Structure formats: structure tokens, C-alpha cells
XYZ file of C-alpha atoms in Angstrom:
328
model
C 8.587 -47.844 3.297
C 12.320 -47.097 3.269
C 13.082 -43.889 5.097
C 16.202 -41.897 4.372
C 18.535 -43.042 7.147
C 21.727 -43.165 5.103
C 21.969 -39.684 3.657
C 24.949 -38.001 5.272
C 24.381 -34.435 4.144
C 21.217 -33.490 5.965
C 17.784 -34.813 6.831
C 14.998 -34.016 4.389
C 11.497 -35.390 4.304
C 8.398 -35.109 2.206
C 5.129 -34.360 3.927
C 2.945 -37.453 3.660
C -0.707 -36.542 3.736
C -3.082 -39.396 2.913
C -6.676 -39.750 4.035
C -7.263 -42.777 6.286
C -10.224 -43.835 4.175
C -8.107 -43.937 1.011
C -8.094 -47.539 -0.319
C -4.392 -47.348 -1.175
C -3.694 -46.161 2.337
C -5.674 -49.044 3.841
C -3.762 -51.593 1.796
C -0.303 -50.275 2.672
C -0.740 -48.942 6.199
C 1.789 -49.763 8.893
C 0.451 -49.327 12.445
C 2.397 -49.246 15.716
C 0.773 -49.049 19.173
C 2.741 -48.617 22.391
C 3.227 -46.644 25.615
C 6.032 -44.176 26.355
C 7.747 -43.125 29.586
C 5.996 -40.362 31.492
C 7.379 -36.875 30.780
C 9.065 -37.651 27.454
C 8.218 -35.510 24.412
C 5.918 -37.211 21.937
C 8.214 -36.742 18.935
C 11.295 -37.889 20.852
C 9.599 -41.010 22.184
C 8.082 -42.027 18.855
C 11.432 -41.506 17.101
C 13.140 -43.885 19.526
C 10.475 -46.571 19.146
C 9.892 -46.695 15.385
C 13.508 -46.048 14.324
C 12.837 -43.220 11.863
C 14.338 -39.739 11.754
C 12.902 -37.105 14.058
C 11.971 -34.869 11.138
C 10.001 -37.737 9.607
C 8.171 -38.335 12.897
C 7.366 -34.637 13.266
C 5.925 -34.730 9.754
C 3.716 -37.683 10.715
C 2.545 -35.834 13.828
C 1.815 -32.669 11.863
C -0.198 -34.628 9.302
C -2.315 -36.306 11.997
C -0.854 -39.822 11.776
C 0.164 -39.996 15.454
C -2.577 -40.268 18.088
C -2.421 -40.191 21.878
C -5.474 -41.860 23.389
C -7.209 -41.377 20.044
C -6.414 -37.670 19.827
C -3.907 -35.741 17.711
C -1.286 -33.963 19.827
C 1.593 -31.604 19.053
C 5.201 -32.762 18.770
C 6.123 -31.211 22.130
C 3.312 -32.942 24.045
C 4.686 -34.425 27.302
C 3.545 -37.984 27.885
C 1.417 -38.778 30.926
C 0.977 -41.998 32.833
C -1.409 -44.340 31.003
C -1.172 -42.567 27.635
C -1.446 -44.909 24.673
C 0.279 -43.957 21.402
C -0.831 -45.068 17.959
C 1.430 -44.355 14.973
C 0.162 -44.888 11.442
C 2.852 -44.889 8.751
C 1.243 -44.392 5.325
C 2.743 -45.803 2.146
C 5.010 -43.451 0.232
C 3.317 -40.884 -1.935
C 3.348 -41.888 -5.595
C 5.693 -39.559 -7.432
C 6.748 -39.622 -11.038
C 10.330 -38.656 -11.807
C 10.915 -38.562 -15.540
C 13.936 -40.054 -17.232
C 15.555 -37.381 -19.397
C 18.150 -37.743 -22.128
C 20.698 -35.412 -20.538
C 24.393 -36.001 -21.333
C 26.444 -37.323 -18.424
C 30.203 -37.139 -17.912
C 30.678 -40.677 -16.593
C 34.128 -41.244 -15.106
C 33.609 -44.883 -14.052
C 30.814 -47.451 -14.181
C 30.223 -51.108 -13.351
C 27.276 -53.216 -12.174
C 27.322 -51.698 -8.670
C 28.500 -48.098 -8.813
C 28.743 -45.162 -11.143
C 31.040 -42.159 -10.716
C 29.931 -39.009 -12.495
C 31.470 -35.564 -12.952
C 28.508 -33.258 -12.239
C 28.553 -29.939 -14.083
C 28.109 -26.644 -12.276
C 24.476 -25.537 -12.322
C 22.911 -29.012 -12.190
C 20.735 -29.968 -9.203
C 21.440 -33.468 -7.889
C 17.871 -34.653 -7.264
C 14.330 -33.344 -7.903
C 12.836 -30.960 -5.357
C 10.163 -28.243 -5.375
C 11.154 -25.808 -8.096
C 13.561 -28.266 -9.748
C 11.600 -31.324 -10.866
C 13.391 -31.660 -14.204
C 16.919 -31.377 -15.538
C 18.499 -32.903 -12.437
C 21.229 -35.514 -12.162
C 18.613 -38.068 -11.096
C 16.551 -37.384 -14.240
C 19.666 -38.046 -16.305
C 20.598 -41.157 -14.313
C 17.150 -42.684 -14.795
C 17.629 -42.408 -18.550
C 21.134 -43.839 -18.468
C 20.719 -46.594 -15.839
C 18.125 -49.317 -15.765
C 18.723 -49.999 -12.078
C 19.465 -47.678 -9.156
C 19.331 -48.299 -5.413
C 15.978 -47.585 -3.773
C 17.115 -46.760 -0.243
C 16.552 -43.015 -0.666
C 13.163 -43.451 -2.314
C 11.616 -42.325 -5.566
C 13.065 -38.816 -5.547
C 16.681 -39.774 -4.859
C 17.358 -43.213 -6.360
C 21.016 -44.137 -6.111
C 22.027 -40.906 -4.394
C 24.423 -41.611 -1.528
C 25.837 -38.088 -1.104
C 25.316 -34.735 -2.762
C 27.116 -31.627 -3.856
C 25.444 -28.252 -4.252
C 23.842 -27.136 -7.500
C 26.589 -24.615 -8.263
C 29.425 -26.882 -7.159
C 30.961 -29.066 -9.867
C 32.725 -32.375 -9.566
C 32.630 -36.008 -8.552
C 29.742 -37.990 -7.113
C 29.393 -41.742 -6.641
C 25.989 -43.285 -7.356
C 24.790 -46.689 -6.096
C 23.106 -49.043 -8.558
C 21.716 -51.390 -5.907
C 20.888 -51.373 -2.195
C 23.947 -53.427 -1.215
C 26.251 -50.921 -2.875
C 24.333 -48.031 -1.299
C 24.716 -49.445 2.206
C 28.435 -50.085 1.702
C 29.112 -46.585 0.397
C 26.961 -44.895 3.030
C 28.823 -46.774 5.769
C 32.110 -45.361 4.462
C 30.734 -41.820 4.592
C 29.514 -42.397 8.138
C 32.908 -43.773 9.160
C 34.691 -40.838 7.423
C 36.735 -43.287 5.337
C 35.604 -42.011 1.928
C 38.159 -39.563 0.495
C 36.614 -36.314 -0.750
C 38.817 -33.411 -1.797
C 37.735 -30.066 -3.242
C 39.545 -27.135 -4.773
C 38.276 -23.604 -4.245
C 39.072 -19.965 -4.892
C 38.322 -17.895 -1.802
C 38.285 -14.192 -1.006
C 41.295 -12.735 0.768
C 44.791 -14.041 1.407
C 44.861 -17.116 3.646
C 48.054 -16.758 5.694
C 48.363 -20.287 7.113
C 49.687 -22.812 4.603
C 47.563 -25.560 6.160
C 44.778 -25.590 8.706
C 41.762 -27.363 10.135
C 38.355 -25.912 10.830
C 36.562 -27.862 13.540
C 33.292 -26.039 14.105
C 29.773 -27.536 14.372
C 27.217 -26.620 11.700
C 23.463 -26.207 12.061
C 20.588 -24.353 10.469
C 20.914 -20.557 10.661
C 18.427 -19.268 13.232
C 17.686 -16.096 11.237
C 17.817 -17.254 7.602
C 16.539 -20.835 7.304
C 17.992 -21.167 3.795
C 21.476 -20.885 5.243
C 23.634 -23.038 7.466
C 25.918 -21.541 10.091
C 28.566 -22.405 12.638
C 26.502 -22.954 15.750
C 26.910 -24.674 19.090
C 23.182 -25.321 19.494
C 21.137 -27.836 17.487
C 24.157 -28.551 15.288
C 26.355 -31.421 14.155
C 30.126 -31.728 14.346
C 31.951 -30.643 11.189
C 35.642 -30.857 10.320
C 37.355 -29.433 7.223
C 41.095 -29.617 6.500
C 42.639 -27.207 4.000
C 45.959 -26.421 2.334
C 46.921 -23.339 0.332
C 47.914 -24.061 -3.272
C 48.605 -20.495 -4.416
C 48.096 -16.972 -3.094
C 47.116 -13.953 -5.167
C 46.688 -10.288 -4.341
C 43.098 -10.539 -3.090
C 42.295 -14.239 -3.430
C 43.617 -17.665 -2.457
C 43.523 -20.944 -4.358
C 43.269 -23.846 -1.924
C 42.361 -27.498 -1.511
C 39.898 -28.659 1.153
C 39.418 -32.191 2.465
C 36.171 -33.173 4.100
C 36.291 -35.261 7.248
C 32.552 -34.886 7.763
C 29.891 -34.034 5.193
C 27.456 -31.395 6.406
C 25.277 -29.268 4.162
C 27.346 -26.412 2.614
C 30.242 -27.436 4.888
C 33.187 -25.943 2.983
C 31.221 -22.815 2.100
C 30.204 -22.276 5.735
C 33.630 -23.022 7.188
C 35.479 -20.755 4.774
C 33.008 -17.933 5.444
C 33.558 -18.578 9.166
C 37.282 -17.934 8.556
C 36.349 -14.677 6.761
C 37.432 -16.206 3.441
C 34.146 -17.000 1.643
C 34.251 -18.909 -1.624
C 34.376 -16.708 -4.716
C 30.987 -16.476 -6.434
C 29.026 -17.716 -3.406
C 26.074 -15.312 -3.056
C 24.752 -17.035 0.071
C 27.822 -16.792 2.288
C 29.984 -14.237 0.493
C 29.632 -10.861 -1.250
C 26.649 -10.684 -3.582
C 28.814 -9.125 -6.261
C 32.200 -10.342 -7.394
C 34.771 -8.722 -9.700
C 34.467 -11.528 -12.254
C 30.680 -11.340 -12.652
C 30.334 -15.114 -12.300
C 27.286 -17.055 -11.142
C 27.995 -20.018 -8.915
C 30.772 -20.591 -6.420
C 34.289 -21.537 -7.464
C 34.179 -24.858 -5.652
C 34.976 -28.136 -7.396
C 34.932 -31.718 -6.058
C 38.138 -32.795 -7.777
C 38.973 -36.064 -6.003
C 36.950 -39.046 -4.785
C 38.224 -42.284 -3.257
C 36.332 -45.221 -1.766
C 36.372 -48.978 -1.246
C 34.308 -50.763 -3.872
C 31.318 -52.155 -1.912
C 31.463 -55.554 -3.656
C 35.113 -56.217 -4.572
C 36.814 -54.419 -1.676
C 39.164 -52.687 -4.109
C 40.194 -49.096 -3.349
C 39.152 -46.814 -6.217
C 40.323 -43.220 -6.760
C 39.255 -40.628 -9.296
C 40.354 -37.063 -10.075
C 38.804 -34.634 -12.574
C 39.819 -31.193 -13.799
C 37.687 -28.182 -12.794
C 35.341 -26.557 -15.334
C 36.658 -24.074 -17.880
C 35.455 -21.000 -15.954
C 37.460 -22.125 -12.901
C 40.666 -22.485 -14.930
C 40.006 -19.173 -16.684
C 39.793 -17.291 -13.380
C 42.948 -18.955 -12.022
C 44.856 -17.890 -15.152
C 43.437 -14.376 -14.882
C 44.557 -14.135 -11.259
C 48.042 -15.314 -12.216
C 48.301 -12.737 -15.003
C 47.233 -9.984 -12.613
């Protein structure tokens, strides 16, 4: 089973619940037995040994696939001298993701990679509540082959942009391409630039937000600047044009955390226009979806070593609002 170790945005996992007496389970089971240092948390120790993400290990523990001396324990169980751990990794749950004939705005394509201009309102990959109409559904119809590193639900997906953010994404058609692209994201060498319309007048012509991002402790649907249980996040920005109550700017990602630009701009008290999660619920333009567009993408081709760059115009609604602000 290939666990998602290369996704740079955030760690997600699917709960894997299979009965041990299931024939399919018996055929595909992967069993690890070992001892851990005394005093270490069960989930921490198992994560270090089997090389999976901690969220994945906690899911295994919660579903009863991790035993200590034959018994199921909680994730925070502290190991004792002589404890014997048994970890059973079941095969991936069979999931069917349908190929759908959905038009794609393909900017570039070869045998290894595909660059697509995702429209605002399209979810990148299937998830509860959005099993159809996603970019992955469209890709499966268009492409015969996609990388399998991120599993059945996210074939080819190396990085993501939010549902209501438009713009450029690179998709991997094979595992070699996926690993090469993911390494560039990890090394912060992939160029990703966004344009945005934000509330208020940003006074500094250029700036950098260096503030760690983690899950909001009150609202779990949100991310927040936090110095506990968070990851480093860096966003560079430059003002393109100022208006009476709004600012048009460009942001460059150095890291790629979930909702990073949206969180960082809200942290500066300049939330993205149309963002109901981090900004005002109502906006004077009555739009749905944030005015955030991934306009530029640059990366080294994972096979040829050639540097590729792409730039796309924002959607019509974005241009319409900019013109309206200029006229006002």
C-alpha cells in the first residue's frame, strides 16, 4: 500500500476498517511485530518504526489494527518494559472513482506531466460530499495513465488549490514524475505565484508573512496562525494596485500549507475578497468564492530537466471586479 507521504498541502487519511477474517484482508495483510522504548507514546513509536504518517497510524490504532500484548490500546498509551507491538496494515479499501467527460483547460501536456487551468468552483479530488465533478474525475476521462502514489482518490495529484481558487496545477502521469515534482515542492524550488484582491489598503509595497499555520483549535474546518502543533509557512507579496477599500496584489508561496495565502492575508487584517471562511461573510460584489487565482507556475521537468513556466489570465469575474474598482 502506498501511503500519502508526498502531499505537501496537508495530511489526510481514509479510515481503513476491514475485518481480520475477511479473505481479501488475509491475502493482502502486512504485519509488523516489534518492541518500543519504555515511556514512548504508542502512536509516536509506531510512526517511527513503520514509516507512515502519524495520522495514518492513529487511524490504524482507532480501527483496532495495532495491538500491545494482544490488546488494543489508545494512541496515547505509554509503552512499558516488555510490551510487544503488533501492527497489521490492511490493503487499501476498494474505491471506485468514475471517469467523467468534463472539459479541461489544458495548458501543457506530455508523457510525464499535465498542466491544467482549474476553474473556480471545481474540487481537485473526490472527498465526502464531492465524489463527482472533480478535477480527478475529469483527468481519469482525459488521461489513460496517472501516477498512483497518492492512491485511488488522488491519482496524479501532487499539489492542490482550494475549490474556489482558480488557476494552475501540475499533474503527474507516472510515479517517477510525481516523485520529481513532489521533491521540488518540498525543496521550495517550484515557482507558484497568485494574484488576489484583498480587503483594505495594504500600505507596504512589498512584504513577507512568516507565521506558522496549524488547525484552528476552535473551528476545525479552519486553519490559523498558531505557534503550537503547526508548520512553518512563508508568503511573499507585492502590491500591484491600490483602490479606495481594496488592494490588488501578487503573492508568492515559499511553503504550501492548507489555505496559506487566505490565512496569512487574514492574519494581516486584509482577508481575500469573497472568502467566507476567513473574511466577511458578505461582500459588496455579492460574489461566491474568493478572488484568488494561481496565475503562474514554474518547475523543472522531472524527466528532461528543462525549466518550464506557465501563466494564465484570471477568470472573467476577477477581471470584471478589477475594472469595477478602477472605475470607482
